[in-house]
Amino acid sequence: MSTGSRTVWRNVRIAILLFILAVAAYSNWYDRWSTTDWDETLWIGVFPINANDGAAGERYVSVLTTQDLADIESFINNEARRYGITLDRPVRVDLYPPVTEMPPEHDATGNVFSTMWWSLKMRMYARRNSHPPGRAPPQIRVFVLYHDPSFSQSVPHSVGLQKGLVGVVHAFAERSATRANNVVIAHEILHTLGATDKYDLASLAPLYPIGYAQPDRQPLYPQSLTEIMAGRYAVDAHTFEMPASLSEVRVGEATALEIRWMKPK
Ligand SMILES: [Zn+2]
């Protein structure tokens, strides 16, 4: 190959790479913009999965109804209204038929390339599994693995990705846990809309003031409400508890700014 044609080839390869990067950047920007403009109802689909670690998952998933998820939709819509969103129904949350394929596993100790590879696999998984026959695919896809509590006392970390508009939630397959599971599902949904965590990753303490639902309360402790992206409320400066249901949870101003319910002052 002559030097001239080698240079042409190199330029073509660089142009293709730049084009791919531009398409990816545009699609990420478009997803972020279109899911947080709040000018039409955002459609969220919950896809239950039997985590297959005991008999409870199968049973729980087979009787789950949209009604069991109703407080997720009313929580988000009530909070949106509180921040001045005038849309009649900012989000709708629908239950989809169970999915049998397990989502790709995430190695939290992996490097940046293994995380990129996993997020690519996750996008392909979500695309494959969010088009059940006769149903339109939702804009946000949340896959919820229901674990048998008698076999799994603790479950892996849940995740929500804004790039890809997909979440994977690990939850407990028992009726008494339904409302607490819905707190985790709502948290991961808000991650897909661009909200960030508001707790200290090491101590799990809610960050003050952005992780407090009542930052101006006098006296400050005990807090009685939880900021959704903090996940826990402070009983005192060293004790943090998880809320039992979304009726004890609020969206704080920092989160409202991130998901564009508020404009920066
Ligand atoms: Zn989180």
XYZ file of N, CA and C and ligand atoms in Angstrom:
796
model
N 0.846 -1.189 0.000
C 0.000 0.000 0.000
C 0.884 1.243 0.000
N 0.539 2.226 -0.821
C 1.352 3.447 -0.854
C 1.066 4.297 0.391
N 1.971 5.221 0.666
C 1.777 6.078 1.841
C 0.476 6.861 1.722
N 0.172 7.309 0.477
C -1.042 8.094 0.252
C -2.291 7.326 0.603
N -2.406 6.066 0.121
C -3.639 5.316 0.392
C -3.710 4.889 1.852
N -2.517 4.712 2.492
C -2.537 4.404 3.933
C -3.148 5.570 4.721
N -2.752 6.784 4.310
C -3.289 7.967 4.995
C -4.796 8.056 4.794
N -5.243 7.764 3.548
C -6.687 7.816 3.272
C -7.410 6.829 4.183
N -6.856 5.590 4.253
C -7.482 4.555 5.093
C -7.581 4.986 6.555
N -6.465 5.567 7.008
C -6.479 5.973 8.414
C -7.549 7.035 8.643
N -7.676 7.955 7.700
C -8.695 8.996 7.848
C -10.098 8.408 7.806
N -10.311 7.401 6.949
C -11.633 6.763 6.860
C -11.955 6.091 8.191
N -10.950 5.380 8.757
C -11.197 4.695 10.039
C -11.523 5.702 11.134
N -10.794 6.800 11.164
C -11.054 7.830 12.185
C -12.450 8.418 11.982
N -12.826 8.640 10.706
C -14.146 9.218 10.422
C -15.251 8.277 10.889
N -15.074 6.955 10.639
C -16.108 5.987 11.060
C -16.231 5.988 12.576
N -15.079 5.981 13.245
C -15.086 5.966 14.710
C -15.770 7.224 15.257
N -15.444 8.376 14.683
C -16.061 9.626 15.141
C -17.565 9.602 14.905
N -17.965 9.003 13.759
C -19.388 8.921 13.445
C -20.111 8.079 14.503
N -19.515 6.903 14.856
C -20.128 6.021 15.859
C -20.237 6.751 17.203
N -19.166 7.440 17.582
C -19.192 8.172 18.855
C -20.250 9.274 18.828
N -20.389 9.941 17.673
C -21.380 11.019 17.563
C -22.789 10.449 17.681
N -23.038 9.289 17.044
C -24.371 8.671 17.123
C -24.675 8.286 18.565
N -23.673 7.686 19.257
C -23.891 7.275 20.653
C -24.154 8.499 21.530
N -23.386 9.567 21.316
C -23.578 10.781 22.119
C -24.948 11.375 21.849
N -25.352 11.398 20.570
C -26.662 11.950 20.231
C -27.775 11.115 20.869
N -27.657 9.785 20.790
C -28.739 8.946 21.318
C -28.832 9.073 22.841
N -27.684 9.202 23.534
C -27.720 9.426 24.982
C -28.355 10.770 25.315
N -27.964 11.805 24.530
C -28.524 13.133 24.760
C -30.031 13.105 24.497
N -30.445 12.454 23.406
C -31.865 12.411 23.048
C -32.677 11.685 24.133
N -32.153 10.538 24.623
C -32.839 9.798 25.687
C -33.034 10.689 26.912
N -31.966 11.390 27.286
C -32.032 12.229 28.485
C -33.047 13.345 28.289
N -32.993 13.987 27.125
C -33.877 15.108 26.850
C -35.334 14.633 26.772
N -35.574 13.529 26.047
C -36.961 13.132 25.783
C -37.626 12.505 27.006
N -36.831 11.941 27.946
C -37.458 11.341 29.126
C -37.645 12.352 30.246
N -37.049 13.536 30.139
C -37.190 14.516 31.224
C -37.721 15.852 30.725
N -38.462 15.842 29.598
C -39.055 17.120 29.168
C -40.459 17.302 29.752
N -41.059 16.198 30.240
C -42.335 16.267 30.961
C -43.434 16.965 30.167
N -43.446 16.711 28.834
C -44.558 17.258 28.060
C -45.514 16.169 27.583
N -45.138 14.917 27.802
C -46.102 13.830 27.611
C -45.779 12.690 28.556
N -46.761 11.802 28.756
C -46.616 10.736 29.745
C -45.421 9.834 29.424
N -44.576 9.632 30.429
C -43.424 8.743 30.269
C -43.877 7.335 30.660
N -43.600 6.404 29.789
C -44.111 5.056 29.944
C -43.023 4.145 30.529
N -43.335 3.590 31.695
C -42.364 2.748 32.404
C -42.914 1.327 32.495
N -42.123 0.358 32.098
C -42.554 -1.040 32.167
C -41.767 -1.796 33.223
N -42.478 -2.545 34.070
C -41.819 -3.403 35.055
C -41.947 -4.850 34.574
N -40.799 -5.521 34.434
C -40.761 -6.896 33.950
C -40.321 -7.804 35.100
N -41.264 -8.557 35.699
C -40.882 -9.405 36.832
C -40.131 -10.662 36.373
N -39.210 -11.088 37.224
C -38.420 -12.288 36.931
C -38.355 -13.129 38.197
N -38.624 -14.399 38.078
C -38.415 -15.321 39.188
C -36.914 -15.557 39.310
N -36.306 -15.140 40.437
C -34.847 -15.264 40.585
C -34.410 -16.717 40.740
N -35.369 -17.613 40.930
C -35.086 -19.046 40.865
C -34.199 -19.566 41.980
N -34.269 -18.937 43.182
C -33.450 -19.424 44.288
C -34.315 -20.122 45.334
N -35.552 -20.425 44.981
C -36.464 -21.099 45.905
C -37.834 -21.116 45.262
N -38.829 -21.600 45.982
C -40.150 -21.744 45.379
C -40.940 -20.437 45.381
N -40.554 -19.477 46.247
C -41.378 -18.279 46.428
C -41.429 -17.383 45.191
N -40.316 -17.298 44.462
C -40.245 -16.394 43.301
C -41.323 -16.697 42.276
N -41.437 -17.949 41.919
C -42.421 -18.387 40.919
C -43.838 -18.006 41.360
N -44.143 -18.333 42.635
C -45.462 -18.064 43.191
C -45.770 -16.571 43.184
N -44.799 -15.787 43.658
C -44.986 -14.340 43.802
C -45.218 -13.692 42.436
N -44.371 -14.058 41.475
C -44.453 -13.468 40.136
C -45.785 -13.824 39.463
N -46.299 -15.028 39.744
C -47.519 -15.463 39.056
C -48.761 -14.720 39.555
N -48.716 -14.141 40.760
C -49.903 -13.426 41.256
C -49.725 -11.899 41.278
N -48.541 -11.429 40.860
C -48.278 -9.985 40.868
C -49.193 -9.271 39.864
N -49.757 -8.117 40.265
C -50.617 -7.348 39.359
C -50.129 -5.901 39.290
N -50.628 -5.157 38.291
C -50.279 -3.735 38.167
C -50.645 -2.990 39.441
N -51.727 -3.436 40.106
C -52.163 -2.801 41.346
C -51.067 -2.844 42.417
N -50.279 -3.933 42.431
C -49.189 -4.053 43.411
C -48.100 -2.993 43.196
N -48.061 -2.417 41.985
C -47.040 -1.414 41.665
C -47.621 0.000 41.669
N -48.926 0.104 41.971
C -49.636 1.384 41.787
C -49.023 2.517 42.597
N -48.457 2.214 43.770
C -47.931 3.331 44.568
C -46.661 3.936 43.965
N -45.990 3.217 43.039
C -44.815 3.801 42.368
C -45.284 4.944 41.462
N -46.322 4.648 40.665
C -46.848 5.679 39.764
C -47.409 6.862 40.561
N -48.198 6.582 41.609
C -48.804 7.713 42.325
C -47.747 8.513 43.084
N -46.710 7.844 43.589
C -45.617 8.564 44.263
C -44.955 9.544 43.290
N -44.541 9.061 42.122
C -43.825 9.929 41.176
C -44.745 11.060 40.698
N -46.006 10.725 40.402
C -46.915 11.755 39.879
C -47.273 12.805 40.932
N -47.476 12.377 42.184
C -47.763 13.349 43.253
C -46.583 14.278 43.483
N -45.374 13.706 43.481
C -44.187 14.527 43.699
C -43.971 15.479 42.527
N -44.223 15.008 41.305
C -44.081 15.878 40.120
C -45.013 17.083 40.252
N -46.242 16.828 40.698
C -47.231 17.898 40.867
C -46.735 18.913 41.908
N -46.152 18.392 42.984
C -45.635 19.266 44.037
C -44.566 20.223 43.490
N -43.833 19.765 42.454
C -42.806 20.623 41.841
C -43.346 21.412 40.647
N -44.673 21.411 40.480
C -45.262 22.277 39.459
C -45.413 21.664 38.076
N -45.196 20.332 37.945
C -45.434 19.685 36.646
C -46.951 19.602 36.455
N -47.445 20.154 35.357
C -48.900 20.263 35.191
C -49.491 19.118 34.370
N -48.625 18.304 33.771
C -49.091 17.164 32.972
C -50.021 16.289 33.820
N -51.104 15.828 33.201
C -52.102 15.065 33.928
C -51.514 13.779 34.540
N -50.747 13.058 33.754
C -50.162 11.810 34.231
C -48.695 11.779 33.785
N -47.794 12.363 34.579
C -46.384 12.443 34.142
C -45.773 11.075 33.817
N -46.075 10.048 34.654
C -45.575 8.701 34.312
C -46.730 7.710 34.433
N -46.649 6.641 33.656
C -47.508 5.488 33.915
C -46.596 4.290 34.112
N -46.955 3.470 35.082
C -46.133 2.295 35.390
C -46.979 1.059 35.118
N -46.553 0.259 34.160
C -47.300 -0.939 33.775
C -46.515 -2.200 34.109
N -47.271 -3.213 34.524
C -46.663 -4.535 34.722
C -46.687 -5.283 33.392
N -45.553 -5.854 33.034
C -45.439 -6.645 31.803
C -45.365 -8.125 32.183
N -45.551 -9.012 31.193
C -45.465 -10.439 31.505
C -44.071 -10.815 32.022
N -43.988 -11.860 32.840
C -42.677 -12.273 33.374
C -41.680 -12.588 32.262
N -40.412 -12.319 32.563
C -39.304 -12.607 31.642
C -38.551 -13.796 32.219
N -38.144 -14.745 31.375
C -37.437 -15.918 31.909
C -35.918 -15.795 31.781
N -35.452 -15.004 30.801
C -33.990 -14.866 30.642
C -33.439 -13.983 31.765
N -32.352 -14.422 32.384
C -31.736 -13.638 33.461
C -30.897 -12.496 32.860
N -30.913 -11.314 33.505
C -30.067 -10.223 33.002
C -28.583 -10.567 33.147
N -27.713 -9.973 32.320
C -26.272 -10.243 32.442
C -25.765 -9.825 33.820
N -24.863 -10.627 34.378
C -24.364 -10.310 35.721
C -23.302 -9.231 35.670
N -23.327 -8.369 36.684
C -22.383 -7.253 36.726
C -21.295 -7.547 37.745
N -20.045 -7.486 37.310
C -18.924 -7.668 38.220
C -18.531 -6.287 38.758
N -18.978 -6.007 39.998
C -18.764 -4.670 40.566
C -17.281 -4.383 40.789
N -16.442 -5.429 40.833
C -15.012 -5.215 41.054
C -14.262 -5.074 39.728
N -14.991 -5.197 38.613
C -14.347 -5.170 37.296
C -13.839 -3.780 36.930
N -13.073 -3.709 35.838
C -12.524 -2.423 35.402
C -13.518 -1.718 34.486
N -13.107 -0.574 33.966
C -14.007 0.259 33.165
C -14.460 -0.479 31.899
N -13.577 -1.340 31.341
C -13.957 -2.042 30.111
C -14.989 -3.128 30.386
N -14.849 -3.823 31.530
C -15.845 -4.851 31.832
C -17.198 -4.197 32.129
N -17.172 -2.998 32.717
C -18.433 -2.281 32.955
C -19.068 -1.830 31.637
N -18.232 -1.347 30.703
C -18.753 -0.947 29.396
C -19.351 -2.140 28.658
N -18.660 -3.270 28.723
C -19.118 -4.494 28.060
C -20.440 -4.960 28.678
N -20.515 -4.894 30.014
C -21.744 -5.292 30.695
C -22.893 -4.352 30.312
N -22.633 -3.053 30.220
C -23.738 -2.131 29.922
C -24.226 -2.328 28.482
N -23.303 -2.703 27.591
C -23.704 -3.042 26.214
C -24.581 -4.300 26.204
N -24.152 -5.330 26.972
C -24.947 -6.572 27.050
C -26.323 -6.286 27.657
N -26.331 -5.364 28.646
C -27.576 -4.999 29.320
C -28.559 -4.350 28.352
N -28.044 -3.457 27.498
C -28.911 -2.816 26.498
C -29.492 -3.855 25.543
N -28.661 -4.810 25.108
C -29.150 -5.831 24.175
C -30.161 -6.735 24.865
N -29.895 -7.065 26.126
C -30.830 -7.876 26.920
C -32.181 -7.172 27.022
N -32.144 -5.854 27.339
C -33.395 -5.088 27.510
C -34.161 -5.035 26.197
N -33.447 -4.871 25.102
C -34.121 -4.814 23.810
C -34.789 -6.153 23.485
N -34.063 -7.252 23.734
C -34.593 -8.599 23.454
C -35.837 -8.914 24.268
N -35.886 -8.409 25.521
C -36.905 -8.881 26.458
C -38.018 -7.888 26.759
N -38.060 -6.747 26.036
C -39.093 -5.762 26.376
C -40.165 -5.618 25.295
N -40.242 -6.578 24.374
C -41.254 -6.529 23.308
C -42.145 -7.765 23.354
N -42.933 -7.981 24.429
C -43.794 -9.164 24.416
C -44.859 -9.021 23.329
N -45.317 -10.137 22.748
C -46.283 -10.071 21.657
C -47.529 -9.280 22.066
N -47.975 -8.397 21.188
C -49.216 -7.663 21.426
C -49.090 -6.490 22.377
N -47.874 -6.203 22.872
C -47.700 -5.064 23.783
C -46.643 -4.136 23.203
N -46.917 -2.828 23.291
C -45.905 -1.869 22.844
C -44.804 -1.805 23.899
N -43.538 -1.680 23.471
C -42.456 -1.605 24.476
C -42.497 -0.262 25.203
N -42.207 -0.236 26.511
C -42.183 1.024 27.250
C -40.888 1.784 26.972
N -40.831 3.053 27.407
C -39.592 3.835 27.206
C -38.529 3.454 28.237
N -38.975 3.222 29.493
C -38.045 2.818 30.558
C -38.346 1.357 30.887
N -37.316 0.524 30.942
C -37.508 -0.902 31.232
C -36.872 -1.234 32.580
N -37.681 -1.768 33.507
C -37.131 -2.148 34.814
C -37.357 -3.643 35.003
N -36.271 -4.383 35.101
C -36.355 -5.826 35.310
C -36.196 -6.088 36.808
N -37.204 -6.749 37.394
C -37.190 -6.955 38.848
C -37.065 -8.455 39.142
N -35.935 -8.828 39.742
C -35.735 -10.231 40.125
C -36.267 -10.431 41.536
N -37.248 -11.316 41.669
C -37.835 -11.584 42.979
C -37.173 -12.817 43.583
N -36.506 -12.597 44.728
C -35.749 -13.655 45.402
C -36.573 -14.265 46.524
N -36.418 -15.564 46.724
C -37.068 -16.260 47.838
C -36.367 -15.847 49.134
N -37.083 -15.152 50.051
C -36.407 -14.654 51.269
C -35.890 -15.768 52.174
N -36.412 -16.984 52.052
C -35.898 -18.048 52.916
C -34.570 -18.603 52.389
N -34.213 -18.262 51.147
C -32.920 -18.707 50.619
C -31.934 -17.550 50.487
N -32.452 -16.347 50.228
C -31.585 -15.180 50.044
C -31.969 -14.098 51.050
N -31.232 -14.036 52.170
C -31.550 -13.005 53.171
C -31.108 -11.628 52.691
N -30.014 -11.594 51.911
C -29.615 -10.329 51.317
C -29.534 -10.530 49.815
N -29.775 -9.479 49.095
C -29.801 -9.585 47.636
C -28.749 -8.660 47.039
N -28.322 -8.921 45.777
C -27.305 -8.058 45.162
C -27.815 -6.625 44.994
N -26.884 -5.705 44.725
C -27.237 -4.303 44.514
C -28.102 -4.138 43.278
N -29.087 -3.260 43.395
C -29.907 -2.917 42.241
C -29.210 -1.805 41.475
N -29.517 -1.694 40.173
C -28.905 -0.628 39.370
C -29.943 0.011 38.455
N -29.713 1.259 38.133
C -30.531 1.954 37.141
C -29.602 2.746 36.247
N -29.704 2.548 34.936
C -28.793 3.199 34.001
C -29.524 4.231 33.169
N -29.009 5.467 33.201
C -29.614 6.464 32.327
C -29.243 6.168 30.875
N -27.996 5.718 30.654
C -27.599 5.349 29.298
C -28.158 3.971 29.007
N -29.240 3.919 28.261
C -29.909 2.651 27.988
C -31.315 2.613 28.569
N -31.629 3.536 29.504
C -32.963 3.623 30.119
C -33.416 2.274 30.649
N -32.561 1.638 31.431
C -32.874 0.301 31.932
C -32.438 0.171 33.394
N -33.233 -0.565 34.162
C -32.883 -0.828 35.544
C -32.985 -2.317 35.845
N -32.177 -2.782 36.798
C -32.279 -4.152 37.301
C -32.420 -4.054 38.819
N -33.536 -4.564 39.332
C -33.816 -4.458 40.764
C -33.852 -5.863 41.362
N -33.210 -6.003 42.544
C -33.306 -7.265 43.283
C -34.273 -7.044 44.433
N -35.326 -7.866 44.496
C -36.396 -7.646 45.457
C -36.757 -8.971 46.127
N -37.628 -8.876 47.156
C -38.016 -10.067 47.908
C -39.401 -10.555 47.503
N -39.499 -11.875 47.280
C -40.746 -12.487 46.823
C -41.638 -12.820 48.007
N -42.100 -11.773 48.719
C -43.091 -12.029 49.765
C -43.997 -10.820 49.884
N -45.278 -11.102 50.139
C -46.275 -10.036 50.119
C -45.896 -8.884 51.044
N -45.376 -9.211 52.231
C -45.098 -8.152 53.206
C -43.959 -7.237 52.735
N -43.207 -7.654 51.708
C -42.090 -6.831 51.237
C -42.471 -5.974 50.025
N -43.689 -6.157 49.514
C -44.066 -5.487 48.259
C -43.852 -3.972 48.318
N -44.295 -3.337 49.409
C -44.211 -1.882 49.476
C -42.769 -1.397 49.644
N -41.952 -2.154 50.349
C -40.533 -1.791 50.462
C -39.815 -2.038 49.126
N -40.179 -3.124 48.421
C -39.615 -3.361 47.085
C -39.883 -2.171 46.171
N -41.099 -1.606 46.290
C -41.476 -0.508 45.401
C -40.643 0.745 45.642
N -40.123 0.914 46.870
C -39.219 2.034 47.145
C -37.945 1.869 46.304
N -37.427 0.633 46.253
C -36.200 0.366 45.483
C -36.467 0.543 43.984
N -37.632 0.071 43.531
C -37.959 0.211 42.099
C -38.036 1.699 41.724
N -38.694 2.513 42.579
C -38.806 3.957 42.298
C -37.424 4.617 42.278
N -36.542 4.221 43.210
C -35.172 4.755 43.270
C -34.440 4.475 41.943
N -34.535 3.240 41.460
C -33.816 2.887 40.224
C -34.442 3.566 39.003
N -35.774 3.763 39.017
C -36.425 4.493 37.915
C -35.849 5.908 37.847
N -35.703 6.565 39.014
C -35.179 7.931 38.996
C -33.712 7.968 38.553
N -32.944 6.897 38.830
C -31.584 6.828 38.257
C -31.650 6.859 36.728
N -32.608 6.116 36.146
C -32.666 6.097 34.671
C -33.008 7.484 34.124
N -33.585 8.353 34.966
C -33.911 9.717 34.531
C -32.783 10.696 34.845
N -31.683 10.191 35.399
C -30.520 11.041 35.625
C -30.299 11.456 37.065
N -31.118 10.956 38.001
C -30.900 11.293 39.411
C -29.700 10.509 39.950
N -28.929 11.157 40.850
C -27.755 10.493 41.431
C -28.042 10.114 42.888
N -27.247 9.161 43.404
C -27.384 8.761 44.805
C -27.062 9.915 45.737
N -27.769 9.967 46.878
C -27.530 11.035 47.849
C -27.266 10.455 49.233
N -26.439 9.395 49.251
C -26.002 8.832 50.523
C -24.520 8.534 50.427
N -23.877 8.405 51.582
C -22.461 8.079 51.629
C -22.306 6.583 51.356
N -21.515 6.238 50.334
C -21.457 4.842 49.907
C -20.863 3.933 50.979
N -19.993 4.483 51.834
C -19.361 3.643 52.855
C -20.265 3.471 54.074
N -20.821 4.568 54.588
C -21.602 4.486 55.837
C -23.101 4.356 55.592
N -23.548 4.572 54.336
C -24.966 4.573 53.955
C -25.731 5.755 54.561
N -25.014 6.701 55.178
C -25.675 7.867 55.763
C -26.216 8.768 54.666
N -27.464 9.267 54.820
C -27.958 10.249 53.850
C -27.090 11.502 53.906
N -26.790 12.108 52.759
C -25.948 13.301 52.724
C -26.774 14.512 53.148
N -26.183 15.339 54.013
C -26.887 16.538 54.440
C -26.405 17.728 53.620
N -27.269 18.587 53.078
C -28.737 18.565 53.197
C -29.455 17.817 52.069
N -28.732 17.477 50.974
C -29.439 17.002 49.766
C -30.106 15.642 49.940
N -29.635 14.843 50.915
C -30.233 13.530 51.120
C -31.305 13.519 52.214
N -31.672 14.705 52.666
C -32.698 14.808 53.719
C -34.006 15.302 53.120
N -35.099 14.627 53.471
C -36.403 15.081 52.981
C -36.878 16.303 53.752
N -36.383 16.475 55.005
C -36.766 17.640 55.831
C -35.490 18.309 56.357
N -34.682 18.909 55.455
C -33.391 19.457 55.898
C -33.531 20.628 56.875
N -34.704 21.288 56.869
C -34.878 22.466 57.731
C -35.606 22.139 59.027
N -35.897 20.873 59.266
C -36.669 20.487 60.442
C -35.946 20.888 61.745
N -36.728 21.398 62.707
C -36.187 21.778 64.026
C -36.908 20.999 65.107
N -36.289 20.184 65.903
C -34.895 19.754 65.760
C -34.746 18.847 64.532
N -33.522 18.729 64.046
C -33.260 17.994 62.802
C -33.623 16.510 62.926
N -33.372 15.934 64.143
C -33.625 14.493 64.340
C -34.751 14.292 65.335
N -35.535 13.219 65.155
C -35.457 12.260 64.060
C -36.179 12.774 62.822
N -35.644 12.460 61.635
C -36.362 12.730 60.401
C -37.481 11.691 60.296
N -38.622 12.098 59.732
C -39.683 11.103 59.591
C -39.925 10.744 58.138
N -39.264 11.460 57.216
C -39.424 11.177 55.794
C -38.056 10.892 55.180
N -38.062 10.156 54.058
C -36.825 9.760 53.377
C -36.736 10.431 52.018
N -35.554 10.946 51.679
C -35.332 11.430 50.316
C -35.102 10.195 49.443
N -35.788 10.134 48.289
C -35.800 8.907 47.470
C -34.394 8.441 47.053
N -33.479 9.371 46.722
C -32.163 8.955 46.257
C -31.175 8.764 47.411
N -31.620 9.096 48.637
C -30.797 8.779 49.814
C -31.131 7.368 50.286
N -32.367 6.963 50.115
C -32.759 5.585 50.422
C -32.999 5.296 51.891
N -32.442 6.115 52.778
C -32.614 5.929 54.218
C -32.859 7.285 54.853
N -33.540 7.281 56.022
C -33.716 8.528 56.753
C -32.915 8.449 58.044
N -32.557 9.618 58.551
C -31.720 9.665 59.750
C -32.598 9.721 61.000
N -32.475 8.698 61.849
C -33.171 8.702 63.140
C -32.413 9.639 64.089
N -31.076 9.507 64.054
C -30.201 10.487 64.694
C -28.956 10.577 63.815
N -27.914 11.249 64.303
C -26.752 11.484 63.443
C -26.048 10.186 63.022
N -26.325 9.068 63.735
C -25.590 7.834 63.436
C -26.484 6.649 63.090
N -27.798 6.845 63.115
C -28.718 5.735 62.861
C -29.572 6.043 61.633
N -29.518 5.139 60.665
C -30.220 5.377 59.403
C -31.113 4.187 59.107
N -32.371 4.469 58.806
C -33.321 3.377 58.584
C -33.954 3.486 57.216
N -34.357 2.325 56.698
C -35.046 2.320 55.410
C -36.543 2.524 55.631
N -37.195 3.268 54.731
C -38.640 3.489 54.875
C -39.399 2.205 54.541
N -40.588 2.056 55.136
C -41.381 0.853 54.886
C -42.151 0.941 53.576
N -42.435 2.170 53.157
C -43.191 2.317 51.905
C -42.981 3.708 51.335
N -43.445 3.914 50.103
C -43.278 5.200 49.428
C -44.077 6.320 50.080
N -45.041 5.976 50.981
C -45.783 7.040 51.652
C -44.863 7.813 52.603
N -43.681 7.258 52.918
C -42.722 7.929 53.803
C -41.553 8.536 53.024
N -41.724 8.676 51.705
C -40.610 9.096 50.851
C -40.975 10.368 50.082
N -39.970 11.228 49.867
C -40.166 12.439 49.073
C -39.017 12.593 48.084
N -39.253 13.401 47.039
C -38.194 13.776 46.106
C -37.653 15.127 46.568
N -36.371 15.163 46.904
C -35.759 16.416 47.361
C -35.436 17.336 46.188
N -35.066 18.588 46.530
C -34.836 19.580 45.467
C -33.667 19.217 44.552
N -32.597 18.637 45.129
C -31.430 18.302 44.303
C -31.821 17.255 43.259
N -32.635 16.270 43.673
C -33.102 15.252 42.734
C -34.049 15.876 41.713
N -34.946 16.761 42.175
C -35.896 17.410 41.264
C -35.169 18.205 40.175
N -34.025 18.821 40.549
C -33.221 19.544 39.558
C -32.640 18.579 38.529
N -32.138 17.428 39.013
C -31.500 16.467 38.106
C -32.479 15.880 37.092
N -33.725 15.664 37.525
C -34.690 15.070 36.593
C -35.544 16.143 35.910
N -35.135 17.391 36.068
C -35.725 18.550 35.389
C -37.189 18.797 35.759
N -37.499 18.596 37.040
C -38.786 19.061 37.553
C -38.641 20.513 38.009
N -37.384 20.937 38.182
C -37.084 22.296 38.618
C -35.981 22.848 37.722
N -35.963 24.165 37.578
C -34.860 24.801 36.854
C -33.898 25.383 37.895
N -32.590 25.417 37.570
C -31.649 26.024 38.527
C -32.064 27.466 38.789
N -31.953 27.868 40.086
C -32.383 29.238 40.431
C -31.353 30.263 39.992
Zn -28.856 4.292 43.718
